[in-house]
């Protein structure tokens, strides 16, 4: 008996797709996770859940990935692969756990060689992690080549207090009396920042780092200081030193300066609208 | 002849017009609902499979058909033009065959478009209301254009005999017009879906500030270009598979010859446009990164990183399949024996390229795996996983495919011009230089910052394109008055070659589904990224295996639909014969 052509071709097509589907099912299956404000205080969580939550924060709310990569040198910050183990060797006499917590709450206390102190305190705005989230993040970092032994009580009670007190990460935002519109003009004109930086829709120069999300990852204090004393704030890894003009403090008027900073503080990338998720607490 | 067409008209025309009505109605309803906003229910559920799968299925099917009916007319008109200039009736026959396929698929597209709109309105009322509130005016334009396009298509298709001979120019003009309408139509629809990924023209609360801003959002143009090219590829591949199917079922040598040729042309169209797709893809990827790093990272390194491995497998299959088809095709060409010895080398390059391309970059392995590897990079394979290596591999694969084509082209020709020797040497040198440039930048890419490296891919691409252009510029005059070693024996090709064509069409369709999943999946739990959150119970973006099963199911339905529709379309033909 002859098999009808349509059956042959149909079987063939299904077999081809079956192979593709089989392959796609045989590799690790990862779902996207929904970002939630995390509250683990008082609850029973296993270390696995904690690590998983921490990973979510690392990739999501923490915006750590804008600077850090795991298994790869980022342009802005050190590789965090194996941090669970290396953390123990950073400061003599300090445990890995204590070091990791310190590097989140007070990043400048110890600077990794070759990197300037640009990392913001992650329990303060703009990142603004709460205690639970810090706990999970530390667990996640420890899980990379270390043992997860962090307890909620290891996180200082004062951590994240600013955010909690203000009710929301945005509430703590510094209000500057500057005019962002005028600041943009300075950015493109007198300040000549645009010659080296991209900022959202304007500029495209690759000479300096992209500032499109600077307000999301940096504090106003840092931005203000960086303009006045670029070298004093350290040079970002991966960029040449002494490129930023050191004389901005003299050439810009006070108003131009405040306007410029106000403008930079509007640069939150597009994902800024995610912030409301943090205000649920 | 006349009788046959009458029957077809009743069949398809009878379906298309009411559908258009449904579609307009749906669009109108949406518009009305979008206006008040606010109070509407956010979600309704769909029985059995749930809302997400319902909308997914409708969207994927609609896009499959839409891509087909937009892609095919683009090369049908070119084929018709060639037939007109060369006065070769075969081409006119072919163009008409292609258009026949478009014509019968057209109403299915409209039906599914209406269905998709309906599903959106009923299941995702708040989201659709929001979108209609932003894009309302363009939805009217869309509906209007759809009407105009339908009309043009009818004129073009049924006017074929009437507008022949001295009026052929008018007919071609209609064909061009048809393509223009289709392209605008697609651009309009693209504005809606790219807005979902990279919204602009709205303030932080999502209120419209500029309609043009919303339309011309950062990913609009890259998607437009990407889809334009991909539609041609897709149309060519499906048309080739149709021809393959007819070939396999053909009873006479004449039919076999015809459909063999049709399959060859369809595949030629598909492969030559496929060569440009990776470049459009890179552009799109870059725009996504520029728009939002998080989005870019989610796409390439986040939970979707494995998707690109699957994509790589499919691209590998496509390249190797199309080369294999060309090699099989050489067997029907007398004189091709001269080139057979090249094939093993080409296979080697392709296989090597395939392996590199399929080596994952950083992947979200499970945490255990990551810990075991000391990072998300494999210690050894990590070297091959980076973009430099991938760019190099894909460019070399493109170059190899081009060589296959070149060999095919000259299989039955012996150049007679006096400068053959130097011409051929020049060609090899050009391709050698291109390969060297590609490799050089590929290796050099490891030693520079990523920002510099991104620039390198441009040099690689340009050198390959330049090589293709230059080599063809030599090849065409070189073989102009070539001595023939015998005519191509159309129809005398191994039947397995036809299964290769079907393999290619199935893979293209599946790949299209996969890319659709990637495009909408990177938004994750957002309807409109950063603006309108998905708060439905199905907000989680599923894992790849689940997606693959769904893609397979929808692709199978699509192919079954196609068979049914083409069979219906063929009924008239059979009736006329019998």
mmCIF file of N, CA and C in Angstrom, chain A residues 5-6 8-9 12-14 16-18 20-25 27-36 51-52 55 59 65-66 69-72 75-76 81-82 140 142-146 148 198 200 206 210 212-213 216 238 269-274 277 280, chain B residues 199 204 245 248-249 290-294 297 303 306 309-310 313-314 317 361-362 364-367 369 371 374-377 449-451 499-500 502-503 506-507 510 524-526 529-531 533 539-546 548-549 552 555-556 559 563:
data_model
loop_
_atom_site.group_PDB
_atom_site.id
_atom_site.type_symbol
_atom_site.label_atom_id
_atom_site.label_comp_id
_atom_site.label_asym_id
_atom_site.label_seq_id
_atom_site.Cartn_x
_atom_site.Cartn_y
_atom_site.Cartn_z
ATOM 1 N N UNK A 5 1.017 11.082 0.001
ATOM 2 C CA UNK A 5 2.074 12.084 0.112
ATOM 3 C C UNK A 5 1.873 13.007 1.311
ATOM 4 N N UNK A 6 0.631 13.423 1.506
ATOM 5 C CA UNK A 6 0.380 14.384 2.581
ATOM 6 C C UNK A 6 0.751 13.793 3.941
ATOM 7 N N UNK A 8 3.111 11.526 4.424
ATOM 8 C CA UNK A 8 4.582 11.492 4.482
ATOM 9 C C UNK A 8 5.144 12.863 4.854
ATOM 10 N N UNK A 9 4.677 13.857 4.104
ATOM 11 C CA UNK A 9 5.199 15.205 4.338
ATOM 12 C C UNK A 9 4.816 15.693 5.730
ATOM 13 N N UNK A 12 6.922 14.104 8.307
ATOM 14 C CA UNK A 12 8.258 14.687 8.243
ATOM 15 C C UNK A 12 8.288 16.039 8.974
ATOM 16 N N UNK A 13 7.306 16.888 8.660
ATOM 17 C CA UNK A 13 7.274 18.222 9.275
ATOM 18 C C UNK A 13 7.137 18.098 10.787
ATOM 19 N N UNK A 14 6.269 17.216 11.231
ATOM 20 C CA UNK A 14 6.091 17.055 12.671
ATOM 21 C C UNK A 14 7.365 16.544 13.325
ATOM 22 N N UNK A 16 10.433 17.074 12.349
ATOM 23 C CA UNK A 16 11.394 18.180 12.434
ATOM 24 C C UNK A 16 11.078 19.061 13.640
ATOM 25 N N UNK A 17 9.798 19.435 13.757
ATOM 26 C CA UNK A 17 9.435 20.312 14.867
ATOM 27 C C UNK A 17 9.591 19.593 16.193
ATOM 28 N N UNK A 18 9.309 18.294 16.174
ATOM 29 C CA UNK A 18 9.466 17.519 17.399
ATOM 30 C C UNK A 18 10.898 17.579 17.902
ATOM 31 N N UNK A 20 13.073 19.989 17.386
ATOM 32 C CA UNK A 20 13.320 21.323 17.948
ATOM 33 C C UNK A 20 12.702 21.435 19.345
ATOM 34 N N UNK A 21 11.463 20.994 19.449
ATOM 35 C CA UNK A 21 10.776 21.119 20.734
ATOM 36 C C UNK A 21 11.474 20.259 21.786
ATOM 37 N N UNK A 22 11.892 19.076 21.376
ATOM 38 C CA UNK A 22 12.568 18.206 22.327
ATOM 39 C C UNK A 22 13.837 18.894 22.837
ATOM 40 N N UNK A 23 14.578 19.457 21.907
ATOM 41 C CA UNK A 23 15.812 20.121 22.313
ATOM 42 C C UNK A 23 15.519 21.263 23.289
ATOM 43 N N UNK A 24 14.524 22.061 22.944
ATOM 44 C CA UNK A 24 14.206 23.210 23.799
ATOM 45 C C UNK A 24 13.751 22.764 25.180
ATOM 46 N N UNK A 25 13.189 21.563 25.254
ATOM 47 C CA UNK A 25 12.755 21.067 26.553
ATOM 48 C C UNK A 25 13.885 20.423 27.336
ATOM 49 N N UNK A 27 16.996 21.578 27.682
ATOM 50 C CA UNK A 27 17.955 22.504 28.277
ATOM 51 C C UNK A 27 17.352 23.063 29.561
ATOM 52 N N UNK A 28 18.149 23.759 30.379
ATOM 53 C CA UNK A 28 17.599 24.273 31.636
ATOM 54 C C UNK A 28 16.377 25.154 31.391
ATOM 55 N N UNK A 29 15.372 24.946 32.195
ATOM 56 C CA UNK A 29 14.124 25.688 32.029
ATOM 57 C C UNK A 29 14.080 26.852 33.026
ATOM 58 N N UNK A 30 14.062 28.035 32.495
ATOM 59 C CA UNK A 30 14.030 29.194 33.385
ATOM 60 C C UNK A 30 12.825 30.049 33.078
ATOM 61 N N UNK A 31 12.031 30.305 34.080
ATOM 62 C CA UNK A 31 10.927 31.240 33.912
ATOM 63 C C UNK A 31 11.404 32.607 34.346
ATOM 64 N N UNK A 32 10.771 33.636 33.832
ATOM 65 C CA UNK A 32 11.090 34.956 34.367
ATOM 66 C C UNK A 32 10.432 35.035 35.732
ATOM 67 N N UNK A 33 10.998 35.857 36.600
ATOM 68 C CA UNK A 33 10.383 35.990 37.917
ATOM 69 C C UNK A 33 9.717 37.345 38.028
ATOM 70 N N UNK A 34 8.662 37.405 38.771
ATOM 71 C CA UNK A 34 7.995 38.686 38.983
ATOM 72 C C UNK A 34 8.670 39.382 40.150
ATOM 73 N N UNK A 35 9.085 40.621 39.980
ATOM 74 C CA UNK A 35 9.712 41.312 41.100
ATOM 75 C C UNK A 35 8.682 41.628 42.171
ATOM 76 N N UNK A 36 8.994 41.303 43.362
ATOM 77 C CA UNK A 36 8.077 41.587 44.465
ATOM 78 C C UNK A 36 8.886 42.286 45.535
ATOM 79 N N UNK A 51 18.494 32.387 48.447
ATOM 80 C CA UNK A 51 19.462 32.620 47.380
ATOM 81 C C UNK A 51 18.727 33.010 46.093
ATOM 82 N N UNK A 52 17.629 32.329 45.862
ATOM 83 C CA UNK A 52 16.867 32.599 44.648
ATOM 84 C C UNK A 52 16.307 34.020 44.672
ATOM 85 N N UNK A 55 19.067 36.417 44.058
ATOM 86 C CA UNK A 55 19.437 36.490 42.644
ATOM 87 C C UNK A 55 18.477 37.424 41.906
ATOM 88 N N UNK A 59 19.442 40.943 39.935
ATOM 89 C CA UNK A 59 19.166 41.216 38.521
ATOM 90 C C UNK A 59 18.095 42.264 38.344
ATOM 91 N N UNK A 65 23.473 44.656 38.099
ATOM 92 C CA UNK A 65 24.044 44.229 36.820
ATOM 93 C C UNK A 65 24.442 45.385 35.916
ATOM 94 N N UNK A 66 23.969 46.551 36.235
ATOM 95 C CA UNK A 66 24.397 47.684 35.419
ATOM 96 C C UNK A 66 25.904 47.868 35.581
ATOM 97 N N UNK A 69 29.098 42.140 36.654
ATOM 98 C CA UNK A 69 28.739 40.931 35.942
ATOM 99 C C UNK A 69 29.239 39.753 36.743
ATOM 100 N N UNK A 70 28.602 38.638 36.519
ATOM 101 C CA UNK A 70 29.089 37.427 37.173
ATOM 102 C C UNK A 70 29.783 36.597 36.120
ATOM 103 N N UNK A 71 31.065 36.382 36.334
ATOM 104 C CA UNK A 71 31.817 35.593 35.374
ATOM 105 C C UNK A 71 32.372 36.432 34.251
ATOM 106 N N UNK A 72 32.401 37.720 34.442
ATOM 107 C CA UNK A 72 32.797 38.581 33.337
ATOM 108 C C UNK A 72 33.093 39.952 33.942
ATOM 109 N N UNK A 75 32.106 46.878 32.770
ATOM 110 C CA UNK A 75 32.910 48.050 32.484
ATOM 111 C C UNK A 75 33.100 48.882 33.728
ATOM 112 N N UNK A 76 32.167 48.744 34.678
ATOM 113 C CA UNK A 76 32.232 49.647 35.812
ATOM 114 C C UNK A 76 32.754 49.011 37.089
ATOM 115 N N UNK A 81 31.902 36.706 40.333
ATOM 116 C CA UNK A 81 31.950 35.238 40.390
ATOM 117 C C UNK A 81 32.917 34.836 41.496
ATOM 118 N N UNK A 82 32.521 33.906 42.306
ATOM 119 C CA UNK A 82 33.413 33.426 43.357
ATOM 120 C C UNK A 82 33.544 34.372 44.528
ATOM 121 N N UNK A 140 22.743 35.377 48.320
ATOM 122 C CA UNK A 140 23.045 35.073 46.919
ATOM 123 C C UNK A 140 24.545 35.212 46.646
ATOM 124 N N UNK A 142 26.947 34.993 48.770
ATOM 125 C CA UNK A 142 27.668 33.916 49.453
ATOM 126 C C UNK A 142 27.564 32.612 48.669
ATOM 127 N N UNK A 143 26.444 32.408 48.018
ATOM 128 C CA UNK A 143 26.231 31.132 47.329
ATOM 129 C C UNK A 143 27.211 30.948 46.179
ATOM 130 N N UNK A 144 27.849 32.024 45.778
ATOM 131 C CA UNK A 144 28.813 31.870 44.698
ATOM 132 C C UNK A 144 30.165 31.498 45.295
ATOM 133 N N UNK A 145 30.415 30.208 45.347
ATOM 134 C CA UNK A 145 31.666 29.637 45.845
ATOM 135 C C UNK A 145 31.854 29.771 47.348
ATOM 136 N N UNK A 146 30.813 30.081 48.080
ATOM 137 C CA UNK A 146 30.937 30.127 49.529
ATOM 138 C C UNK A 146 29.807 29.366 50.183
ATOM 139 N N UNK A 148 26.317 29.563 52.471
ATOM 140 C CA UNK A 148 25.290 30.532 52.856
ATOM 141 C C UNK A 148 25.002 30.371 54.341
ATOM 142 N N UNK A 198 26.835 60.028 26.590
ATOM 143 C CA UNK A 198 25.462 59.876 26.128
ATOM 144 C C UNK A 198 24.568 60.059 27.343
ATOM 145 N N UNK A 200 20.549 59.461 27.841
ATOM 146 C CA UNK A 200 19.221 59.186 27.313
ATOM 147 C C UNK A 200 19.219 59.387 25.817
ATOM 148 N N UNK A 206 31.082 57.584 22.775
ATOM 149 C CA UNK A 206 31.515 56.466 23.617
ATOM 150 C C UNK A 206 32.735 56.774 24.470
ATOM 151 N N UNK A 210 28.155 55.920 29.532
ATOM 152 C CA UNK A 210 26.781 56.298 29.234
ATOM 153 C C UNK A 210 26.113 56.753 30.541
ATOM 154 N N UNK A 212 22.921 57.524 30.854
ATOM 155 C CA UNK A 212 21.463 57.447 30.741
ATOM 156 C C UNK A 212 20.762 56.962 32.005
ATOM 157 N N UNK A 213 21.478 56.184 32.818
ATOM 158 C CA UNK A 213 20.810 55.657 34.004
ATOM 159 C C UNK A 213 21.509 56.114 35.269
ATOM 160 N N UNK A 216 19.841 56.366 38.544
ATOM 161 C CA UNK A 216 19.351 55.127 39.128
ATOM 162 C C UNK A 216 20.425 54.438 39.954
ATOM 163 N N UNK A 238 38.088 50.823 33.172
ATOM 164 C CA UNK A 238 37.819 50.674 31.744
ATOM 165 C C UNK A 238 37.847 51.996 30.991
ATOM 166 N N UNK A 269 17.083 56.151 32.982
ATOM 167 C CA UNK A 269 16.810 55.104 32.002
ATOM 168 C C UNK A 269 15.314 55.015 31.835
ATOM 169 N N UNK A 270 14.850 54.025 31.125
ATOM 170 C CA UNK A 270 13.416 53.935 30.906
ATOM 171 C C UNK A 270 12.713 53.141 31.975
ATOM 172 N N UNK A 271 13.486 52.284 32.659
ATOM 173 C CA UNK A 271 12.847 51.393 33.608
ATOM 174 C C UNK A 271 12.469 52.112 34.895
ATOM 175 N N UNK A 272 12.597 53.421 34.892
ATOM 176 C CA UNK A 272 12.320 54.177 36.095
ATOM 177 C C UNK A 272 10.925 53.897 36.632
ATOM 178 N N UNK A 273 10.022 53.587 35.728
ATOM 179 C CA UNK A 273 8.653 53.368 36.149
ATOM 180 C C UNK A 273 8.512 52.139 37.037
ATOM 181 N N UNK A 274 9.591 51.370 37.156
ATOM 182 C CA UNK A 274 9.525 50.220 38.039
ATOM 183 C C UNK A 274 9.498 50.641 39.499
ATOM 184 N N UNK A 277 6.971 49.844 42.456
ATOM 185 C CA UNK A 277 6.947 48.540 43.108
ATOM 186 C C UNK A 277 7.569 48.630 44.499
ATOM 187 N N UNK A 280 5.387 49.862 47.850
ATOM 188 C CA UNK A 280 4.287 49.124 48.447
ATOM 189 C C UNK A 280 4.471 48.869 49.940
ATOM 190 N N UNK B 199 8.352 51.945 24.708
ATOM 191 C CA UNK B 199 7.405 53.057 24.610
ATOM 192 C C UNK B 199 8.104 54.413 24.586
ATOM 193 N N UNK B 204 5.676 59.854 32.014
ATOM 194 C CA UNK B 204 5.956 58.742 32.921
ATOM 195 C C UNK B 204 4.703 57.989 33.342
ATOM 196 N N UNK B 245 6.009 20.277 -2.601
ATOM 197 C CA UNK B 245 4.866 19.400 -2.404
ATOM 198 C C UNK B 245 4.248 19.019 -3.750
ATOM 199 N N UNK B 248 6.521 16.602 -5.602
ATOM 200 C CA UNK B 248 6.475 15.222 -5.126
ATOM 201 C C UNK B 248 5.204 14.523 -5.591
ATOM 202 N N UNK B 249 4.146 15.311 -5.759
ATOM 203 C CA UNK B 249 2.887 14.697 -6.168
ATOM 204 C C UNK B 249 2.662 14.738 -7.676
ATOM 205 N N UNK B 290 20.379 50.066 23.563
ATOM 206 C CA UNK B 290 20.488 51.511 23.730
ATOM 207 C C UNK B 290 19.254 52.054 24.429
ATOM 208 N N UNK B 291 18.120 51.446 24.147
ATOM 209 C CA UNK B 291 16.887 51.935 24.760
ATOM 210 C C UNK B 291 16.899 51.648 26.247
ATOM 211 N N UNK B 292 17.261 50.451 26.602
ATOM 212 C CA UNK B 292 17.241 50.095 28.000
ATOM 213 C C UNK B 292 18.154 48.906 28.231
ATOM 214 N N UNK B 293 19.190 49.148 29.044
ATOM 215 C CA UNK B 293 20.170 48.092 29.309
ATOM 216 C C UNK B 293 19.526 46.854 29.901
ATOM 217 N N UNK B 294 18.583 47.084 30.812
ATOM 218 C CA UNK B 294 17.973 45.942 31.480
ATOM 219 C C UNK B 294 17.287 45.033 30.467
ATOM 220 N N UNK B 297 19.908 43.215 28.569
ATOM 221 C CA UNK B 297 20.538 42.165 29.363
ATOM 222 C C UNK B 297 19.583 40.988 29.535
ATOM 223 N N UNK B 303 17.197 35.571 31.534
ATOM 224 C CA UNK B 303 16.536 34.276 31.523
ATOM 225 C C UNK B 303 16.327 33.770 30.098
ATOM 226 N N UNK B 306 19.365 31.114 26.878
ATOM 227 C CA UNK B 306 19.352 29.827 26.193
ATOM 228 C C UNK B 306 18.604 29.884 24.876
ATOM 229 N N UNK B 309 20.687 29.915 21.928
ATOM 230 C CA UNK B 309 21.312 28.652 21.566
ATOM 231 C C UNK B 309 20.371 27.878 20.646
ATOM 232 N N UNK B 310 19.107 27.882 21.001
ATOM 233 C CA UNK B 310 18.124 27.202 20.154
ATOM 234 C C UNK B 310 18.060 27.901 18.795
ATOM 235 N N UNK B 313 20.850 26.784 16.629
ATOM 236 C CA UNK B 313 20.656 25.468 16.024
ATOM 237 C C UNK B 313 19.822 25.634 14.753
ATOM 238 N N UNK B 314 18.777 26.418 14.849
ATOM 239 C CA UNK B 314 17.897 26.579 13.687
ATOM 240 C C UNK B 314 18.614 27.296 12.552
ATOM 241 N N UNK B 317 20.765 24.869 10.868
ATOM 242 C CA UNK B 317 19.988 23.990 9.995
ATOM 243 C C UNK B 317 19.648 24.710 8.693
ATOM 244 N N UNK B 361 26.924 31.909 25.126
ATOM 245 C CA UNK B 361 27.648 32.971 25.815
ATOM 246 C C UNK B 361 27.427 32.765 27.299
ATOM 247 N N UNK B 362 27.280 33.806 28.050
ATOM 248 C CA UNK B 362 26.995 33.597 29.451
ATOM 249 C C UNK B 362 25.582 33.070 29.521
ATOM 250 N N UNK B 364 22.374 31.572 32.006
ATOM 251 C CA UNK B 364 21.902 31.366 33.342
ATOM 252 C C UNK B 364 21.789 29.874 33.491
ATOM 253 N N UNK B 365 22.870 29.285 33.879
ATOM 254 C CA UNK B 365 22.803 27.873 34.197
ATOM 255 C C UNK B 365 22.083 27.815 35.535
ATOM 256 N N UNK B 366 21.812 26.638 36.013
ATOM 257 C CA UNK B 366 21.262 26.599 37.359
ATOM 258 C C UNK B 366 22.369 27.081 38.270
ATOM 259 N N UNK B 367 22.011 27.481 39.470
ATOM 260 C CA UNK B 367 23.017 28.000 40.378
ATOM 261 C C UNK B 367 24.115 26.982 40.632
ATOM 262 N N UNK B 369 25.204 24.663 38.649
ATOM 263 C CA UNK B 369 26.103 24.624 37.503
ATOM 264 C C UNK B 369 27.036 25.827 37.529
ATOM 265 N N UNK B 371 27.990 27.533 40.006
ATOM 266 C CA UNK B 371 28.988 27.402 41.064
ATOM 267 C C UNK B 371 30.093 26.437 40.638
ATOM 268 N N UNK B 374 32.338 28.103 38.332
ATOM 269 C CA UNK B 374 32.964 29.298 38.868
ATOM 270 C C UNK B 374 32.507 30.540 38.132
ATOM 271 N N UNK B 375 31.296 30.544 37.668
ATOM 272 C CA UNK B 375 30.778 31.702 36.942
ATOM 273 C C UNK B 375 29.840 31.199 35.876
ATOM 274 N N UNK B 376 29.254 32.103 35.136
ATOM 275 C CA UNK B 376 28.332 31.642 34.117
ATOM 276 C C UNK B 376 29.041 31.397 32.794
ATOM 277 N N UNK B 377 30.350 31.487 32.802
ATOM 278 C CA UNK B 377 31.098 31.187 31.585
ATOM 279 C C UNK B 377 31.738 29.838 31.673
ATOM 280 N N UNK B 449 38.040 46.645 24.232
ATOM 281 C CA UNK B 449 36.837 46.885 25.017
ATOM 282 C C UNK B 449 35.595 46.590 24.178
ATOM 283 N N UNK B 450 34.508 46.263 24.872
ATOM 284 C CA UNK B 450 33.314 45.866 24.132
ATOM 285 C C UNK B 450 32.813 46.999 23.240
ATOM 286 N N UNK B 451 33.014 48.225 23.700
ATOM 287 C CA UNK B 451 32.494 49.353 22.922
ATOM 288 C C UNK B 451 33.184 49.432 21.561
ATOM 289 N N UNK B 499 12.414 17.420 0.109
ATOM 290 C CA UNK B 499 12.214 17.375 1.559
ATOM 291 C C UNK B 499 13.091 18.416 2.250
ATOM 292 N N UNK B 500 14.237 18.709 1.644
ATOM 293 C CA UNK B 500 15.059 19.785 2.220
ATOM 294 C C UNK B 500 14.285 21.096 2.170
ATOM 295 N N UNK B 502 11.118 21.488 2.254
ATOM 296 C CA UNK B 502 10.079 21.453 3.285
ATOM 297 C C UNK B 502 10.702 21.659 4.659
ATOM 298 N N UNK B 503 11.848 21.037 4.867
ATOM 299 C CA UNK B 503 12.576 21.240 6.124
ATOM 300 C C UNK B 503 12.849 22.725 6.351
ATOM 301 N N UNK B 506 9.597 24.590 7.266
ATOM 302 C CA UNK B 506 9.175 24.291 8.632
ATOM 303 C C UNK B 506 10.089 25.011 9.622
ATOM 304 N N UNK B 507 11.394 24.979 9.347
ATOM 305 C CA UNK B 507 12.334 25.622 10.266
ATOM 306 C C UNK B 507 12.130 27.133 10.297
ATOM 307 N N UNK B 510 9.035 27.860 12.344
ATOM 308 C CA UNK B 510 9.272 27.630 13.769
ATOM 309 C C UNK B 510 10.158 28.739 14.343
ATOM 310 N N UNK B 524 8.827 40.716 29.725
ATOM 311 C CA UNK B 524 8.495 39.992 30.946
ATOM 312 C C UNK B 524 7.106 40.356 31.454
ATOM 313 N N UNK B 525 7.013 40.875 32.670
ATOM 314 C CA UNK B 525 5.685 41.080 33.252
ATOM 315 C C UNK B 525 5.100 42.450 32.913
ATOM 316 N N UNK B 526 5.426 42.945 31.733
ATOM 317 C CA UNK B 526 4.870 44.226 31.321
ATOM 318 C C UNK B 526 4.082 44.041 30.035
ATOM 319 N N UNK B 529 6.244 48.078 28.281
ATOM 320 C CA UNK B 529 7.406 48.027 29.166
ATOM 321 C C UNK B 529 7.556 49.279 30.012
ATOM 322 N N UNK B 530 7.582 49.066 31.318
ATOM 323 C CA UNK B 530 7.794 50.178 32.232
ATOM 324 C C UNK B 530 6.575 51.049 32.449
ATOM 325 N N UNK B 531 5.471 50.770 31.734
ATOM 326 C CA UNK B 531 4.312 51.658 31.849
ATOM 327 C C UNK B 531 3.057 50.911 32.294
ATOM 328 N N UNK B 533 1.701 47.448 33.605
ATOM 329 C CA UNK B 533 2.167 46.181 34.120
ATOM 330 C C UNK B 533 1.140 45.090 33.893
ATOM 331 N N UNK B 539 1.115 36.428 34.426
ATOM 332 C CA UNK B 539 2.111 37.447 34.106
ATOM 333 C C UNK B 539 3.516 36.873 33.949
ATOM 334 N N UNK B 540 3.755 35.720 34.533
ATOM 335 C CA UNK B 540 5.094 35.143 34.447
ATOM 336 C C UNK B 540 5.381 34.726 33.013
ATOM 337 N N UNK B 541 6.581 35.056 32.529
ATOM 338 C CA UNK B 541 6.949 34.613 31.191
ATOM 339 C C UNK B 541 7.441 33.178 31.283
ATOM 340 N N UNK B 542 6.848 32.293 30.496
ATOM 341 C CA UNK B 542 7.168 30.869 30.675
ATOM 342 C C UNK B 542 8.579 30.529 30.219
ATOM 343 N N UNK B 543 9.015 29.345 30.615
ATOM 344 C CA UNK B 543 10.339 28.876 30.233
ATOM 345 C C UNK B 543 10.320 28.396 28.783
ATOM 346 N N UNK B 544 11.502 28.157 28.286
ATOM 347 C CA UNK B 544 11.681 27.880 26.858
ATOM 348 C C UNK B 544 10.967 26.608 26.397
ATOM 349 N N UNK B 545 10.988 25.583 27.230
ATOM 350 C CA UNK B 545 10.376 24.321 26.825
ATOM 351 C C UNK B 545 8.880 24.495 26.588
ATOM 352 N N UNK B 546 8.258 25.172 27.505
ATOM 353 C CA UNK B 546 6.834 25.457 27.391
ATOM 354 C C UNK B 546 6.571 26.252 26.116
ATOM 355 N N UNK B 548 8.410 26.375 23.488
ATOM 356 C CA UNK B 548 8.686 25.569 22.302
ATOM 357 C C UNK B 548 7.498 24.670 21.979
ATOM 358 N N UNK B 549 6.873 24.111 23.012
ATOM 359 C CA UNK B 549 5.709 23.264 22.764
ATOM 360 C C UNK B 549 4.597 24.071 22.115
ATOM 361 N N UNK B 552 5.466 24.895 18.548
ATOM 362 C CA UNK B 552 5.275 23.720 17.708
ATOM 363 C C UNK B 552 3.794 23.517 17.397
ATOM 364 N N UNK B 555 2.637 26.212 14.987
ATOM 365 C CA UNK B 555 3.215 26.019 13.659
ATOM 366 C C UNK B 555 2.517 24.864 12.945
ATOM 367 N N UNK B 556 2.238 23.800 13.697
ATOM 368 C CA UNK B 556 1.550 22.659 13.083
ATOM 369 C C UNK B 556 0.169 23.092 12.587
ATOM 370 N N UNK B 559 0.611 25.141 9.420
ATOM 371 C CA UNK B 559 0.915 24.344 8.233
ATOM 372 C C UNK B 559 -0.327 23.575 7.766
ATOM 373 N N UNK B 563 -2.111 23.885 4.088
ATOM 374 C CA UNK B 563 -2.433 22.764 3.215
ATOM 375 C C UNK B 563 -3.901 22.842 2.817
#
